[in-house]
Amino acid sequence: MSDTSPDLPTDQVFDDLLHEDRSFPPPPDFAAKANISDASLYEAANEDYLQYWTDQAAELDWFEPWEETLEWTPPHCKWFVGGKLNITHNCLDRHLETKPDATAILFEGEPGDQRKLTYRELHAETCKFANALKSLGITKGDRIAIYMPMVPEAAIAMLACARIGAIHSVVFGGFSADSLSDRINDSECKAVITADGGWRRGKFLPLKETTDTAVQATSSIEHVIVYQRDPSFDCPMTSGRDHWYHELVANASEDCPPEEMDAEDVLFILYTSGTTGKPKGIVHTTGGYSVTTYSTTKYIFDLKDDDIYWCTADVGWITGHSYIVYGPLQNGAQILMYEGAPNHPENDRFWEIVEKYKVTVFYTAPTAIRAFMKWGDDLPAKHDLSSLRLLGSVGEPINPEAWMWYNQHIGQNKCPIVDTWWQTETGAIMISGLPGHTTMKPGFAGPALPGIKATILDEDANEVTSGSGLLAITQPWPSMLRTLWGDDQRYIDTYFSKWNPSIYFPGDGAKRDDEGNFMVLGRVDDVLNVSGHRIGTMEVESALVDHPAVAESAVVGRAHDLKGQAIVAFVTVKGNTEMSDDLNNELRVHVADKIGAIARPDQIVFTADLPKTRSGKIMRRLLRDIAEGRAIGDTTTLADASVVASLQAQHADSEG
Ligand code: PRX
């Protein structure tokens, strides 16, 4: 393989499994009450997948019906063409008729404060804030950035935008001012909704301060709306530009009819990392996203009226969009939202919350599960977790050891586990078992969901029947991204140019067992997955070369027990700059300042040279081998072979 072609991630961890028969059929008690406990959905979808999606869509309320289910001019699609709806009607108004006083959101703040919002209250709060946005001149199609802690108002802000047809662009509260301003500028946001701050691990993180810095580097922002999380915190406001959230809604009307949105009107933009330094603005539209998040939530999380559903993601990521806000609310679920860290004040905070609220469905990430394993079996054992009936995993491959631990110590061997594979781009879960039907196998995410067609291909689009290959989605689905904001060519190049314009390339390696269960192995491009978060190697490299001392850098991932992958940066410095420990620390801080703490390199290796091919390409595979301490592969294309020995020595030193 040449150094520039994608290489498949190592799948050694999972190899044992293929030879072992470890399978977990749905527990009979669970299956007896499950929403789906047979293969009927798969059969219906296989027979006619457009009819399948038509039937799913028909379960939602539409202001006007669609004329055509799918218009597919690869790689562009339109779903439910001509249909009119508003996702907030299906999230809120619809439930007012049947269960206005049912709980919509239960909130636990990190300091221990609690709130509860019924569907009636959530509807009223959304309408008030939507009217407040209107009073500032915000209208359909305007882009609005949301940079919030995990409080109910983050969900209300998203819903209020959707109510009036404004396009939200949520930016994770852990991102830096630069990351926020880049995203604001890319889609020319007119307003930003933020908070004075939010609680994380006992500290009040000053989000408004970061917003102020970000807004200085933008020209489109007219309004900054500030939710007050802690009245005792001094939060300077810029008169004319800044508005307190509570003042705006104080006199706002609770009546705000939903804007009639076309099925293909943009609902939101969410930025995610790619293989260049510039994040991609993933565009999702209203109809298809509503339908797919609604139906996947219903079937995969098996929701019932009395469930207490808790997804531990942040609303700043796609998981928060689809499976805290839009999917569960369309299903009328009781949703738990927790503001803070899993280890504050103690490492058993999550289990304390499960016990306190009697959580029944729990959805988290493998990186968290591995941390819980490390913190000890006695912590979950201290709490009554008997309310749990279903567990989920998302964000990265779950290693079988973590799967088994999750099953035993959290699920107490009675909860099915759904390992859900999907992406920001797919909008909704694509590969997962159905908990009342599928026999789960640790390490395997499961089969493609009904209505989704996935396979494994090689570079030449041949189907791979044994061993690993590239995951491919071979037919459009309603919640697929429609384009990249302002860059349709990049959309075509990134996702639909690998084989042919009808096949979506997700960028993951995978293999499959005889029953059609997919084992997803990880990224095959220059994107890292650190604690379930996507980080582009180029983003980190750009942040490093932005530092005046850095001449060149190359960033790779190496396997990490807790995070999945850790970031290792190889750096050459300018002129006679001293390659000191101080500079090493300064560079790590610099990257965190430029991007956000999630991108801080775990290790920086100073080197006099980077290994390059004779044509000048950095040999990343070789750097990955060095970072992971593996035997070095083929170096015949290397311009200067002596670089390798010195790099290995430097790497060993810096690990020291
Ligand atoms: O590599 C896959 C991994 O996360 C990537 C998508 O990242 P993002 O867009 O940030 O969305 C994360 C939450 C949906 C994928 O390309 N990934 C996600 N879920 C799984 C996974 N890898 C293996 N198994 C999963 N269940």
PDB file of N, CA and C and ligand atoms in Angstrom, residues 272-273 317-319 363 366 393-398 418-426 428-429 431 443 445 506-509 519-524 527 529 532-534, ligand 1:
ATOM      1  N   THR A 272     -18.099  19.686  11.943  1.00  0.00           N
ATOM      2  CA  THR A 272     -17.340  18.531  12.401  1.00  0.00           C
ATOM      3  C   THR A 272     -15.984  18.536  11.717  1.00  0.00           C
ATOM      4  N   SER A 273     -15.055  17.799  12.297  1.00  0.00           N
ATOM      5  CA  SER A 273     -13.689  17.821  11.778  1.00  0.00           C
ATOM      6  C   SER A 273     -13.553  16.974  10.530  1.00  0.00           C
ATOM      7  N   TRP A 317     -22.814  18.111  20.354  1.00  0.00           N
ATOM      8  CA  TRP A 317     -22.453  17.086  19.362  1.00  0.00           C
ATOM      9  C   TRP A 317     -23.733  16.564  18.718  1.00  0.00           C
ATOM     10  N   ILE A 318     -23.571  15.815  17.630  1.00  0.00           N
ATOM     11  CA  ILE A 318     -24.760  15.296  16.930  1.00  0.00           C
ATOM     12  C   ILE A 318     -25.575  14.370  17.834  1.00  0.00           C
ATOM     13  N   THR A 319     -24.902  13.629  18.716  1.00  0.00           N
ATOM     14  CA  THR A 319     -25.660  12.721  19.593  1.00  0.00           C
ATOM     15  C   THR A 319     -26.646  13.517  20.440  1.00  0.00           C
ATOM     16  N   TYR A 363     -27.614   5.809  27.729  1.00  0.00           N
ATOM     17  CA  TYR A 363     -26.865   5.824  26.460  1.00  0.00           C
ATOM     18  C   TYR A 363     -25.586   6.614  26.669  1.00  0.00           C
ATOM     19  N   PRO A 366     -18.104   4.588  24.905  1.00  0.00           N
ATOM     20  CA  PRO A 366     -17.116   3.624  25.403  1.00  0.00           C
ATOM     21  C   PRO A 366     -16.014   4.259  26.252  1.00  0.00           C
ATOM     22  N   SER A 393     -24.456   2.409  23.467  1.00  0.00           N
ATOM     23  CA  SER A 393     -23.072   2.865  23.318  1.00  0.00           C
ATOM     24  C   SER A 393     -22.945   3.595  21.991  1.00  0.00           C
ATOM     25  N   VAL A 394     -22.127   4.645  21.966  1.00  0.00           N
ATOM     26  CA  VAL A 394     -21.961   5.442  20.743  1.00  0.00           C
ATOM     27  C   VAL A 394     -20.629   6.179  20.724  1.00  0.00           C
ATOM     28  N   GLY A 395     -20.146   6.441  19.528  1.00  0.00           N
ATOM     29  CA  GLY A 395     -19.033   7.374  19.366  1.00  0.00           C
ATOM     30  C   GLY A 395     -17.744   6.750  18.916  1.00  0.00           C
ATOM     31  N   GLU A 396     -17.545   5.485  19.214  1.00  0.00           N
ATOM     32  CA  GLU A 396     -16.302   4.808  18.829  1.00  0.00           C
ATOM     33  C   GLU A 396     -16.539   3.313  19.013  1.00  0.00           C
ATOM     34  N   PRO A 397     -15.644   2.502  18.467  1.00  0.00           N
ATOM     35  CA  PRO A 397     -15.826   1.070  18.669  1.00  0.00           C
ATOM     36  C   PRO A 397     -15.771   0.756  20.167  1.00  0.00           C
ATOM     37  N   ILE A 398     -16.667  -0.099  20.618  1.00  0.00           N
ATOM     38  CA  ILE A 398     -16.605  -0.511  22.030  1.00  0.00           C
ATOM     39  C   ILE A 398     -15.833  -1.828  22.077  1.00  0.00           C
ATOM     40  N   VAL A 418     -27.337  -1.771  23.006  1.00  0.00           N
ATOM     41  CA  VAL A 418     -27.306  -1.384  21.594  1.00  0.00           C
ATOM     42  C   VAL A 418     -26.037  -0.578  21.330  1.00  0.00           C
ATOM     43  N   ASP A 419     -25.195  -1.130  20.440  1.00  0.00           N
ATOM     44  CA  ASP A 419     -23.977  -0.421  20.024  1.00  0.00           C
ATOM     45  C   ASP A 419     -24.338   0.259  18.715  1.00  0.00           C
ATOM     46  N   THR A 420     -24.427   1.585  18.761  1.00  0.00           N
ATOM     47  CA  THR A 420     -25.002   2.330  17.635  1.00  0.00           C
ATOM     48  C   THR A 420     -23.921   3.005  16.811  1.00  0.00           C
ATOM     49  N   TRP A 421     -23.806   2.636  15.547  1.00  0.00           N
ATOM     50  CA  TRP A 421     -22.830   3.300  14.669  1.00  0.00           C
ATOM     51  C   TRP A 421     -23.538   4.346  13.819  1.00  0.00           C
ATOM     52  N   TRP A 422     -22.975   5.526  13.823  1.00  0.00           N
ATOM     53  CA  TRP A 422     -23.470   6.596  12.955  1.00  0.00           C
ATOM     54  C   TRP A 422     -22.509   7.765  13.014  1.00  0.00           C
ATOM     55  N   GLN A 423     -22.865   8.875  12.385  1.00  0.00           N
ATOM     56  CA  GLN A 423     -21.959  10.024  12.273  1.00  0.00           C
ATOM     57  C   GLN A 423     -22.755  11.327  12.244  1.00  0.00           C
ATOM     58  N   THR A 424     -22.048  12.439  12.447  1.00  0.00           N
ATOM     59  CA  THR A 424     -22.674  13.749  12.300  1.00  0.00           C
ATOM     60  C   THR A 424     -23.374  13.824  10.932  1.00  0.00           C
ATOM     61  N   GLU A 425     -22.705  13.278   9.927  1.00  0.00           N
ATOM     62  CA  GLU A 425     -23.222  13.350   8.559  1.00  0.00           C
ATOM     63  C   GLU A 425     -24.488  12.524   8.361  1.00  0.00           C
ATOM     64  N   THR A 426     -24.589  11.399   9.069  1.00  0.00           N
ATOM     65  CA  THR A 426     -25.743  10.517   8.820  1.00  0.00           C
ATOM     66  C   THR A 426     -26.974  11.004   9.584  1.00  0.00           C
ATOM     67  N   ALA A 428     -28.564  10.307  11.996  1.00  0.00           N
ATOM     68  CA  ALA A 428     -29.239   9.339  12.861  1.00  0.00           C
ATOM     69  C   ALA A 428     -28.474   8.018  12.797  1.00  0.00           C
ATOM     70  N   ILE A 429     -28.844   7.124  13.712  1.00  0.00           N
ATOM     71  CA  ILE A 429     -28.172   5.826  13.798  1.00  0.00           C
ATOM     72  C   ILE A 429     -28.422   5.028  12.517  1.00  0.00           C
ATOM     73  N   ILE A 431     -26.403   1.787  11.926  1.00  0.00           N
ATOM     74  CA  ILE A 431     -26.114   0.385  12.188  1.00  0.00           C
ATOM     75  C   ILE A 431     -26.286   0.154  13.681  1.00  0.00           C
ATOM     76  N   GLY A 443     -18.515  -6.120  20.464  1.00  0.00           N
ATOM     77  CA  GLY A 443     -17.587  -5.723  19.403  1.00  0.00           C
ATOM     78  C   GLY A 443     -18.286  -5.469  18.080  1.00  0.00           C
ATOM     79  N   ALA A 445     -21.419  -3.789  16.039  1.00  0.00           N
ATOM     80  CA  ALA A 445     -22.506  -2.826  16.209  1.00  0.00           C
ATOM     81  C   ALA A 445     -23.845  -3.472  15.812  1.00  0.00           C
ATOM     82  N   PRO A 506     -18.218   6.693   4.347  1.00  0.00           N
ATOM     83  CA  PRO A 506     -18.175   7.296   5.687  1.00  0.00           C
ATOM     84  C   PRO A 506     -16.768   7.519   6.237  1.00  0.00           C
ATOM     85  N   GLY A 507     -15.771   6.847   5.644  1.00  0.00           N
ATOM     86  CA  GLY A 507     -14.403   7.027   6.153  1.00  0.00           C
ATOM     87  C   GLY A 507     -14.031   6.062   7.261  1.00  0.00           C
ATOM     88  N   ASP A 508     -14.803   4.978   7.410  1.00  0.00           N
ATOM     89  CA  ASP A 508     -14.503   3.985   8.449  1.00  0.00           C
ATOM     90  C   ASP A 508     -14.127   2.643   7.830  1.00  0.00           C
ATOM     91  N   GLY A 509     -13.249   1.925   8.516  1.00  0.00           N
ATOM     92  CA  GLY A 509     -12.951   0.545   8.153  1.00  0.00           C
ATOM     93  C   GLY A 509     -13.912  -0.371   8.906  1.00  0.00           C
ATOM     94  N   MET A 519     -18.718  -4.981  12.277  1.00  0.00           N
ATOM     95  CA  MET A 519     -17.775  -4.587  13.318  1.00  0.00           C
ATOM     96  C   MET A 519     -17.039  -3.377  12.748  1.00  0.00           C
ATOM     97  N   VAL A 520     -17.256  -2.212  13.345  1.00  0.00           N
ATOM     98  CA  VAL A 520     -16.633  -1.002  12.809  1.00  0.00           C
ATOM     99  C   VAL A 520     -15.284  -0.825  13.497  1.00  0.00           C
ATOM    100  N   LEU A 521     -14.244  -0.633  12.673  1.00  0.00           N
ATOM    101  CA  LEU A 521     -12.885  -0.683  13.227  1.00  0.00           C
ATOM    102  C   LEU A 521     -12.274   0.686  13.491  1.00  0.00           C
ATOM    103  N   GLY A 522     -12.860   1.727  12.937  1.00  0.00           N
ATOM    104  CA  GLY A 522     -12.307   3.072  13.160  1.00  0.00           C
ATOM    105  C   GLY A 522     -12.004   3.758  11.842  1.00  0.00           C
ATOM    106  N   ARG A 523     -11.509   4.994  11.947  1.00  0.00           N
ATOM    107  CA  ARG A 523     -11.323   5.841  10.766  1.00  0.00           C
ATOM    108  C   ARG A 523     -10.190   5.347   9.872  1.00  0.00           C
ATOM    109  N   VAL A 524     -10.358   5.542   8.569  1.00  0.00           N
ATOM    110  CA  VAL A 524      -9.280   5.216   7.648  1.00  0.00           C
ATOM    111  C   VAL A 524      -8.670   6.490   7.050  1.00  0.00           C
ATOM    112  N   VAL A 527      -8.387  11.464  10.415  1.00  0.00           N
ATOM    113  CA  VAL A 527      -9.252  11.984  11.464  1.00  0.00           C
ATOM    114  C   VAL A 527      -9.066  11.079  12.673  1.00  0.00           C
ATOM    115  N   ASN A 529     -10.133   9.832  16.647  1.00  0.00           N
ATOM    116  CA  ASN A 529     -11.311   9.737  17.500  1.00  0.00           C
ATOM    117  C   ASN A 529     -10.798   9.701  18.940  1.00  0.00           C
ATOM    118  N   GLY A 532     -14.190   9.603  21.800  1.00  0.00           N
ATOM    119  CA  GLY A 532     -15.457   9.678  21.060  1.00  0.00           C
ATOM    120  C   GLY A 532     -15.636  10.980  20.292  1.00  0.00           C
ATOM    121  N   HIS A 533     -14.633  11.860  20.310  1.00  0.00           N
ATOM    122  CA  HIS A 533     -14.756  13.118  19.569  1.00  0.00           C
ATOM    123  C   HIS A 533     -13.836  13.102  18.364  1.00  0.00           C
ATOM    124  N   ARG A 534     -14.362  13.594  17.265  1.00  0.00           N
ATOM    125  CA  ARG A 534     -13.578  13.615  16.042  1.00  0.00           C
ATOM    126  C   ARG A 534     -12.659  14.813  16.029  1.00  0.00           C
TER     127      ARG A 534
HETATM  128  O1  PRX B   1     -15.474   6.377  13.309  1.00  0.00           O
HETATM  129  C1  PRX B   1     -16.843   6.317  13.590  1.00  0.00           C
HETATM  130  C2  PRX B   1     -17.072   6.631  15.061  1.00  0.00           C
HETATM  131  O2  PRX B   1     -17.339   8.015  15.127  1.00  0.00           O
HETATM  132  C3  PRX B   1     -17.337   8.592  13.823  1.00  0.00           C
HETATM  133  C4  PRX B   1     -18.384   9.656  13.734  1.00  0.00           C
HETATM  134  O3  PRX B   1     -18.066  10.696  14.619  1.00  0.00           O
HETATM  135  P1  PRX B   1     -19.085  11.873  14.879  1.00  0.00           P
HETATM  136  O4  PRX B   1     -19.537  12.440  13.581  1.00  0.00           O
HETATM  137  O5  PRX B   1     -18.425  12.814  15.806  1.00  0.00           O
HETATM  138  O6  PRX B   1     -20.317  11.202  15.543  1.00  0.00           O
HETATM  139  C5  PRX B   1     -20.157  10.532  16.748  1.00  0.00           C
HETATM  140  C6  PRX B   1     -21.507  10.148  17.317  1.00  0.00           C
HETATM  141  C7  PRX B   1     -22.439   9.536  16.348  1.00  0.00           C
HETATM  142  C8  PRX B   1     -17.582   7.432  12.895  1.00  0.00           C
HETATM  143  O7  PRX B   1     -17.112   7.695  11.596  1.00  0.00           O
HETATM  144  N1  PRX B   1     -18.207   5.892  15.624  1.00  0.00           N
HETATM  145  C9  PRX B   1     -19.388   6.389  16.035  1.00  0.00           C
HETATM  146  N2  PRX B   1     -20.144   5.422  16.588  1.00  0.00           N
HETATM  147  C10 PRX B   1     -19.442   4.272  16.517  1.00  0.00           C
HETATM  148  C11 PRX B   1     -18.205   4.569  15.893  1.00  0.00           C
HETATM  149  N3  PRX B   1     -17.288   3.614  15.657  1.00  0.00           N
HETATM  150  C12 PRX B   1     -17.578   2.355  16.043  1.00  0.00           C
HETATM  151  N4  PRX B   1     -18.725   2.004  16.656  1.00  0.00           N
HETATM  152  C13 PRX B   1     -19.685   2.913  16.919  1.00  0.00           C
HETATM  153  N5  PRX B   1     -20.804   2.555  17.539  1.00  0.00           N
END
